[in-house]
Amino acid sequence: MSTGRRGRLTVYLGAAPGVGKTYAMLDEAHRRRARGTDLVIGLVETHGRAATVAKIGDLEMIPRRLAEHRGSTLTELDVPALLERAPEVALVDELAHTNAPGSQHAKRWQDVHDLLDAGIDVVTTVNVQHIASLTDDVEAITGVRQRETVPDQVVRDADQIQLVDLSPEQLRRRLAHGNVYRAEQIDASMSSFFRVGNLTALRELALLWLADRVDDALTRYRADHSIGGTWPARERIVVAVTGGPETETLLRRAARIAQRAAGTELLAVHVLPTDGLPSTPSATIAAHRALVESLGGVFHTVVGEDVPSAVVDFARGVNATMIVVGVSRHPVWRQALLGSSSAEIARLSGTIDVHLVTHERARVGVGVRSRYSSLSPKRRAVGWGSALLIPALLTAALLVIGTDDVALATDAMLLLAGVVGVAMIGGLWPAVVAAVVSNLCLNWFFAPPVGRLTIAQGENVLALAVFVVIAVAVASVVDLAARRTTQAYRARAEASTLAALSRSVLAGQDTAQAIVHRLAQTFAMADVRLEERSDDRAPWSVVAHERWVTDAEPTAAPASDGVPGGASGGAEADPTVTEVVIDDRHRLVLAGRVLPASDRQVVEAFGVQAGIVLERRRLREQAAQAEVLERTESTRTALLAAVSHDLRTPLAAIRTAVDGLSSPDVELDREDRDVLTATIADSTHRLERLIGNLLDLSRIQTGAVRPALRAASLEEVVPIAVEPWLADLALDVPEDLPLVHTDPGLFERVVANVVSNAVRHSPPGARVLFTASAARDAVELRVADTGPGVPEERKATMFEPFQRLDDTSAGGLGLGLAVAAGLADAVGARISAEDTPGGGLTMVLTVPRETPLDDGMAS
């Protein structure tokens, strides 16, 4: 009965069997009961350990539920009985246990969730090797693959986790004293799973896993209580990644620092400008991300207007204990005037340690990137021409209209507008030149005394000086806005291109040819090739090739050796050939025009996608090969098992009967001879059916079945198919059924196999119901038995070969339904399975009519 609240889960976590989890759980149970808590034992596994059995004492225990499986009786947790008893606390041992088939849930942790949902507190146990995310690590350590696992989140969500810890030496002593396993198991256990190295590694896994969980709880606590300061509970090192050449040095230095203390986390952070436009090539960031991951760290990207503040805020958010930052690459004079990011990070870090790393690029200056990177050569030429022409034209116009009644400030404003126009055309430096030229024109033509570069009035000196400052400032802003706009357009175009590429890959157009075609189309390249090689010394071979010819630009034909630009790849010999290396075995080669560096970044992103496509193709091929091998191996294993059992049984019966009939030492009466003769006939018939099914399955799998479809009556199919089992059938087949379109001989095999399967699984004395009815476009045959039926999840696989659905009798190879399904598909029929009302299985055969009824004729 639910109490309206969810129960609390307490987990006793151990590194290995025998550390005392169950004993500790029972000890807590006695303490709770002494405090008056209503507590019962739902299930406790003692494994025959005397101390554990004695510890149970007089605790109330719910009887276990009995479950039959393959002739054995298993005991499981009785969840309904526990829910009916409704205690405050229930003890449920071994959380990762797999329940017996037929239970309400497959896993015990699901049963525990039902108890928690009912408001019952649960105390349970689990070993670290059963936590799902650690199974691979445990297998690498112990060589044993754990089949019973519990999802990490189930244990992480526990309200309380108690670590039951025992040193490897103590645990081995307990094992040697017989406190864990029986005497005959001790030597084997101590020399295999319970080696000191294994136990030490498992103990470390348990401690680290629990430390992660405690760390999550600490993070939630700090967030809930708005604690912004750093609590050095665990070492976390944050590396400030600029994207510069010193980044690799910083990352490797930080990784060495992290290795000094076990459990230290390495996090790299790269700050993007608030405008979202990357200041570092994406390929460089991708390389740094790969390096961080190879060093066991995690790469993060954050957006921030102020880089030092963003780095420190990130470090505080992850509760870091150290920030690793490189010495500034700016020269000393610039650091003196503007400061450095490293010094500002140290000033803002507070209680977080800052580790300053020197490198080869320290204080040698940062290369200045051209401001014309986004302007064409023609536009730059027009900009420089405008820097001289526009001030001259405006000065001439002012002189023509006369400026006697116009103040110097007005002349300056008109010339300032010209400077802004130059900035929009040619960028900053042409605008600076235009500002200087405009200032000289103002001084010579409009500032008294006219015709001289001297200035008579003091306010005009100020006006001209302010004019230059404002002109340069406005030109800078206009130039920056223009460049940012161009970058934004380009970034949007690149993002759109890459998004389209990603969509095509996700949509299934993940062929190398599709990647190459899109590259050629996007960048209007004459020739694009995706090449691969088997090793470093092998020649390149073409995986995909695309030519893209435009009307606007003639294209050169590729070299005769099949690689643009020559046999060596041509990237160095011909500037119109660009080579992009994907990995050691794959590359992209583009020919047709000189590719700008900015376009190359996008091409490299295409290369990454091409690498993903090739890797996916390789993995698919490997998976297909593995599936074929697995299917072949499964078939071979099943055949061997069948030959060793199912085929040998009738052969042994035949051999025994023949020996009895032919033995001169035994006198047999007529009745005994008839029995032996019948045994030979029956066993021979079974062998014929088994071998026939094997041959039929082989024909189906190799596509050798060639049905002869024609109009046929069920009267020529059903009686022959069901004749061996007439005594076990209840037939209800109307005589007026329409003709069907099928191969009578093959469809007879389908019906016979289905009926044989139904009779075989029916209880003794029970009859199988065989009915037939006509629909508008098909005739439906239904074979219903009252046997054990088939679970819903097994119906999808019951038509596969060698599926005997837990039937261990020697009556067949599990081929009957597989052959029936294959032959039914060959003759155009359908076969499906349904549950028989009241229990059992109903096989439904649907075969098309020779002449379907029109809609108007259908009843």
Tab-separated table of N, CA and C in Angstrom, residues 377-431:
chain	number	residue	atom	x	y	z
A	377	PRO	N	41.368	41.775	-54.284
A	377	PRO	CA	42.413	42.703	-54.750
A	377	PRO	C	41.831	43.906	-55.511
A	378	LYS	N	40.781	43.673	-56.281
A	378	LYS	CA	40.170	44.776	-57.030
A	378	LYS	C	39.574	45.810	-56.081
A	379	ARG	N	38.909	45.330	-55.030
A	379	ARG	CA	38.303	46.265	-54.082
A	379	ARG	C	39.373	47.023	-53.304
A	380	ARG	N	40.481	46.351	-52.978
A	380	ARG	CA	41.554	47.050	-52.282
A	380	ARG	C	42.145	48.144	-53.158
A	381	ALA	N	42.301	47.874	-54.467
A	381	ALA	CA	42.834	48.880	-55.384
A	381	ALA	C	41.893	50.082	-55.480
A	382	VAL	N	40.575	49.791	-55.559
A	382	VAL	CA	39.596	50.885	-55.594
A	382	VAL	C	39.647	51.694	-54.304
A	383	GLY	N	39.868	50.992	-53.168
A	383	GLY	CA	39.945	51.699	-51.891
A	383	GLY	C	41.112	52.673	-51.832
A	384	TRP	N	42.284	52.231	-52.273
A	384	TRP	CA	43.444	53.129	-52.263
A	384	TRP	C	43.247	54.289	-53.233
A	385	GLY	N	42.619	54.011	-54.389
A	385	GLY	CA	42.349	55.113	-55.319
A	385	GLY	C	41.358	56.110	-54.733
A	386	SER	N	40.340	55.591	-54.033
A	386	SER	CA	39.346	56.470	-53.410
A	386	SER	C	39.958	57.315	-52.303
A	387	ALA	N	40.991	56.795	-51.637
A	387	ALA	CA	41.625	57.549	-50.550
A	387	ALA	C	42.187	58.873	-51.047
A	388	LEU	N	42.587	58.931	-52.305
A	388	LEU	CA	43.098	60.182	-52.887
A	388	LEU	C	42.029	60.928	-53.676
A	389	LEU	N	41.189	60.166	-54.395
A	389	LEU	CA	40.240	60.791	-55.309
A	389	LEU	C	39.076	61.436	-54.578
A	390	ILE	N	38.502	60.781	-53.578
A	390	ILE	CA	37.312	61.322	-52.912
A	390	ILE	C	37.624	62.640	-52.187
A	391	PRO	N	38.713	62.738	-51.371
A	391	PRO	CA	39.023	64.047	-50.767
A	391	PRO	C	39.236	65.136	-51.808
A	392	ALA	N	39.888	64.760	-52.947
A	392	ALA	CA	40.140	65.766	-53.997
A	392	ALA	C	38.836	66.236	-54.623
A	393	LEU	N	37.921	65.318	-54.916
A	393	LEU	CA	36.642	65.690	-55.524
A	393	LEU	C	35.800	66.550	-54.583
A	394	LEU	N	35.763	66.164	-53.286
A	394	LEU	CA	34.981	66.953	-52.332
A	394	LEU	C	35.573	68.341	-52.159
A	395	THR	N	36.903	68.458	-52.131
A	395	THR	CA	37.549	69.772	-52.008
A	395	THR	C	37.229	70.635	-53.217
A	396	ALA	N	37.293	70.013	-54.422
A	396	ALA	CA	36.970	70.761	-55.640
A	396	ALA	C	35.525	71.232	-55.628
A	397	ALA	N	34.625	70.367	-55.175
A	397	ALA	CA	33.219	70.768	-55.136
A	397	ALA	C	32.991	71.911	-54.168
A	398	LEU	N	33.654	71.884	-53.001
A	398	LEU	CA	33.497	72.968	-52.027
A	398	LEU	C	34.068	74.267	-52.557
A	399	LEU	N	35.167	74.169	-53.313
A	399	LEU	CA	35.748	75.388	-53.893
A	399	LEU	C	34.855	75.974	-54.974
A	400	VAL	N	34.183	75.093	-55.733
A	400	VAL	CA	33.311	75.588	-56.820
A	400	VAL	C	32.095	76.287	-56.262
A	401	ILE	N	31.471	75.696	-55.228
A	401	ILE	CA	30.249	76.316	-54.708
A	401	ILE	C	30.574	77.497	-53.804
A	402	GLY	N	31.838	77.627	-53.401
A	402	GLY	CA	32.235	78.746	-52.554
A	402	GLY	C	32.000	78.451	-51.093
A	403	THR	N	32.915	78.855	-50.227
A	403	THR	CA	32.819	78.526	-48.799
A	403	THR	C	32.930	79.767	-47.917
A	404	ASP	N	32.676	80.927	-48.516
A	404	ASP	CA	32.817	82.143	-47.698
A	404	ASP	C	31.825	82.153	-46.549
A	405	ASP	N	30.635	81.659	-46.837
A	405	ASP	CA	29.604	81.690	-45.792
A	405	ASP	C	29.493	80.353	-45.041
A	406	VAL	N	30.415	79.447	-45.314
A	406	VAL	CA	30.359	78.125	-44.686
A	406	VAL	C	31.491	78.006	-43.671
A	407	ALA	N	31.179	77.561	-42.466
A	407	ALA	CA	32.183	77.445	-41.420
A	407	ALA	C	33.112	76.274	-41.712
A	408	LEU	N	34.310	76.360	-41.109
A	408	LEU	CA	35.290	75.278	-41.285
A	408	LEU	C	34.745	73.936	-40.785
A	409	ALA	N	33.940	73.963	-39.744
A	409	ALA	CA	33.374	72.721	-39.207
A	409	ALA	C	32.502	72.014	-40.238
A	410	THR	N	31.755	72.802	-41.043
A	410	THR	CA	30.908	72.202	-42.074
A	410	THR	C	31.757	71.541	-43.143
A	411	ASP	N	32.844	72.247	-43.558
A	411	ASP	CA	33.755	71.632	-44.534
A	411	ASP	C	34.328	70.320	-43.986
A	412	ALA	N	34.683	70.333	-42.713
A	412	ALA	CA	35.262	69.136	-42.098
A	412	ALA	C	34.261	67.997	-42.079
A	413	MET	N	32.961	68.299	-41.806
A	413	MET	CA	31.958	67.249	-41.765
A	413	MET	C	31.769	66.602	-43.133
A	414	LEU	N	31.787	67.435	-44.194
A	414	LEU	CA	31.637	66.879	-45.540
A	414	LEU	C	32.820	65.980	-45.900
A	415	LEU	N	34.029	66.439	-45.554
A	415	LEU	CA	35.199	65.608	-45.840
A	415	LEU	C	35.225	64.350	-44.955
A	416	LEU	N	34.691	64.468	-43.738
A	416	LEU	CA	34.605	63.303	-42.866
A	416	LEU	C	33.684	62.239	-43.471
A	417	ALA	N	32.599	62.691	-44.094
A	417	ALA	CA	31.713	61.743	-44.771
A	417	ALA	C	32.451	61.016	-45.881
A	418	GLY	N	33.355	61.739	-46.573
A	418	GLY	CA	34.161	61.084	-47.601
A	418	GLY	C	35.080	60.029	-47.015
A	419	VAL	N	35.662	60.319	-45.827
A	419	VAL	CA	36.532	59.346	-45.167
A	419	VAL	C	35.738	58.080	-44.807
A	420	VAL	N	34.534	58.253	-44.297
A	420	VAL	CA	33.693	57.100	-43.978
A	420	VAL	C	33.425	56.266	-45.235
A	421	GLY	N	33.170	56.932	-46.362
A	421	GLY	CA	32.947	56.207	-47.610
A	421	GLY	C	34.165	55.411	-48.034
A	422	VAL	N	35.339	55.994	-47.873
A	422	VAL	CA	36.567	55.265	-48.206
A	422	VAL	C	36.724	54.042	-47.308
A	423	ALA	N	36.393	54.185	-46.000
A	423	ALA	CA	36.483	53.053	-45.076
A	423	ALA	C	35.570	51.918	-45.502
A	424	MET	N	34.385	52.245	-45.978
A	424	MET	CA	33.454	51.216	-46.408
A	424	MET	C	33.920	50.537	-47.686
A	425	ILE	N	34.690	51.258	-48.500
A	425	ILE	CA	35.158	50.675	-49.758
A	425	ILE	C	36.425	49.858	-49.559
A	426	GLY	N	37.419	50.471	-48.931
A	426	GLY	CA	38.741	49.852	-48.892
A	426	GLY	C	39.235	49.440	-47.538
A	427	GLY	N	38.503	49.692	-46.461
A	427	GLY	CA	38.968	49.291	-45.154
A	427	GLY	C	39.648	50.419	-44.400
A	428	LEU	N	40.383	50.043	-43.352
A	428	LEU	CA	40.924	51.021	-42.408
A	428	LEU	C	42.054	51.855	-42.997
A	429	TRP	N	43.095	51.217	-43.521
A	429	TRP	CA	44.281	51.977	-43.914
A	429	TRP	C	44.015	52.955	-45.061
A	430	PRO	N	43.275	52.632	-46.094
A	430	PRO	CA	42.889	53.673	-47.064
A	430	PRO	C	42.105	54.815	-46.406
A	431	ALA	N	41.284	54.501	-45.408
A	431	ALA	CA	40.534	55.551	-44.718
A	431	ALA	C	41.473	56.446	-43.910
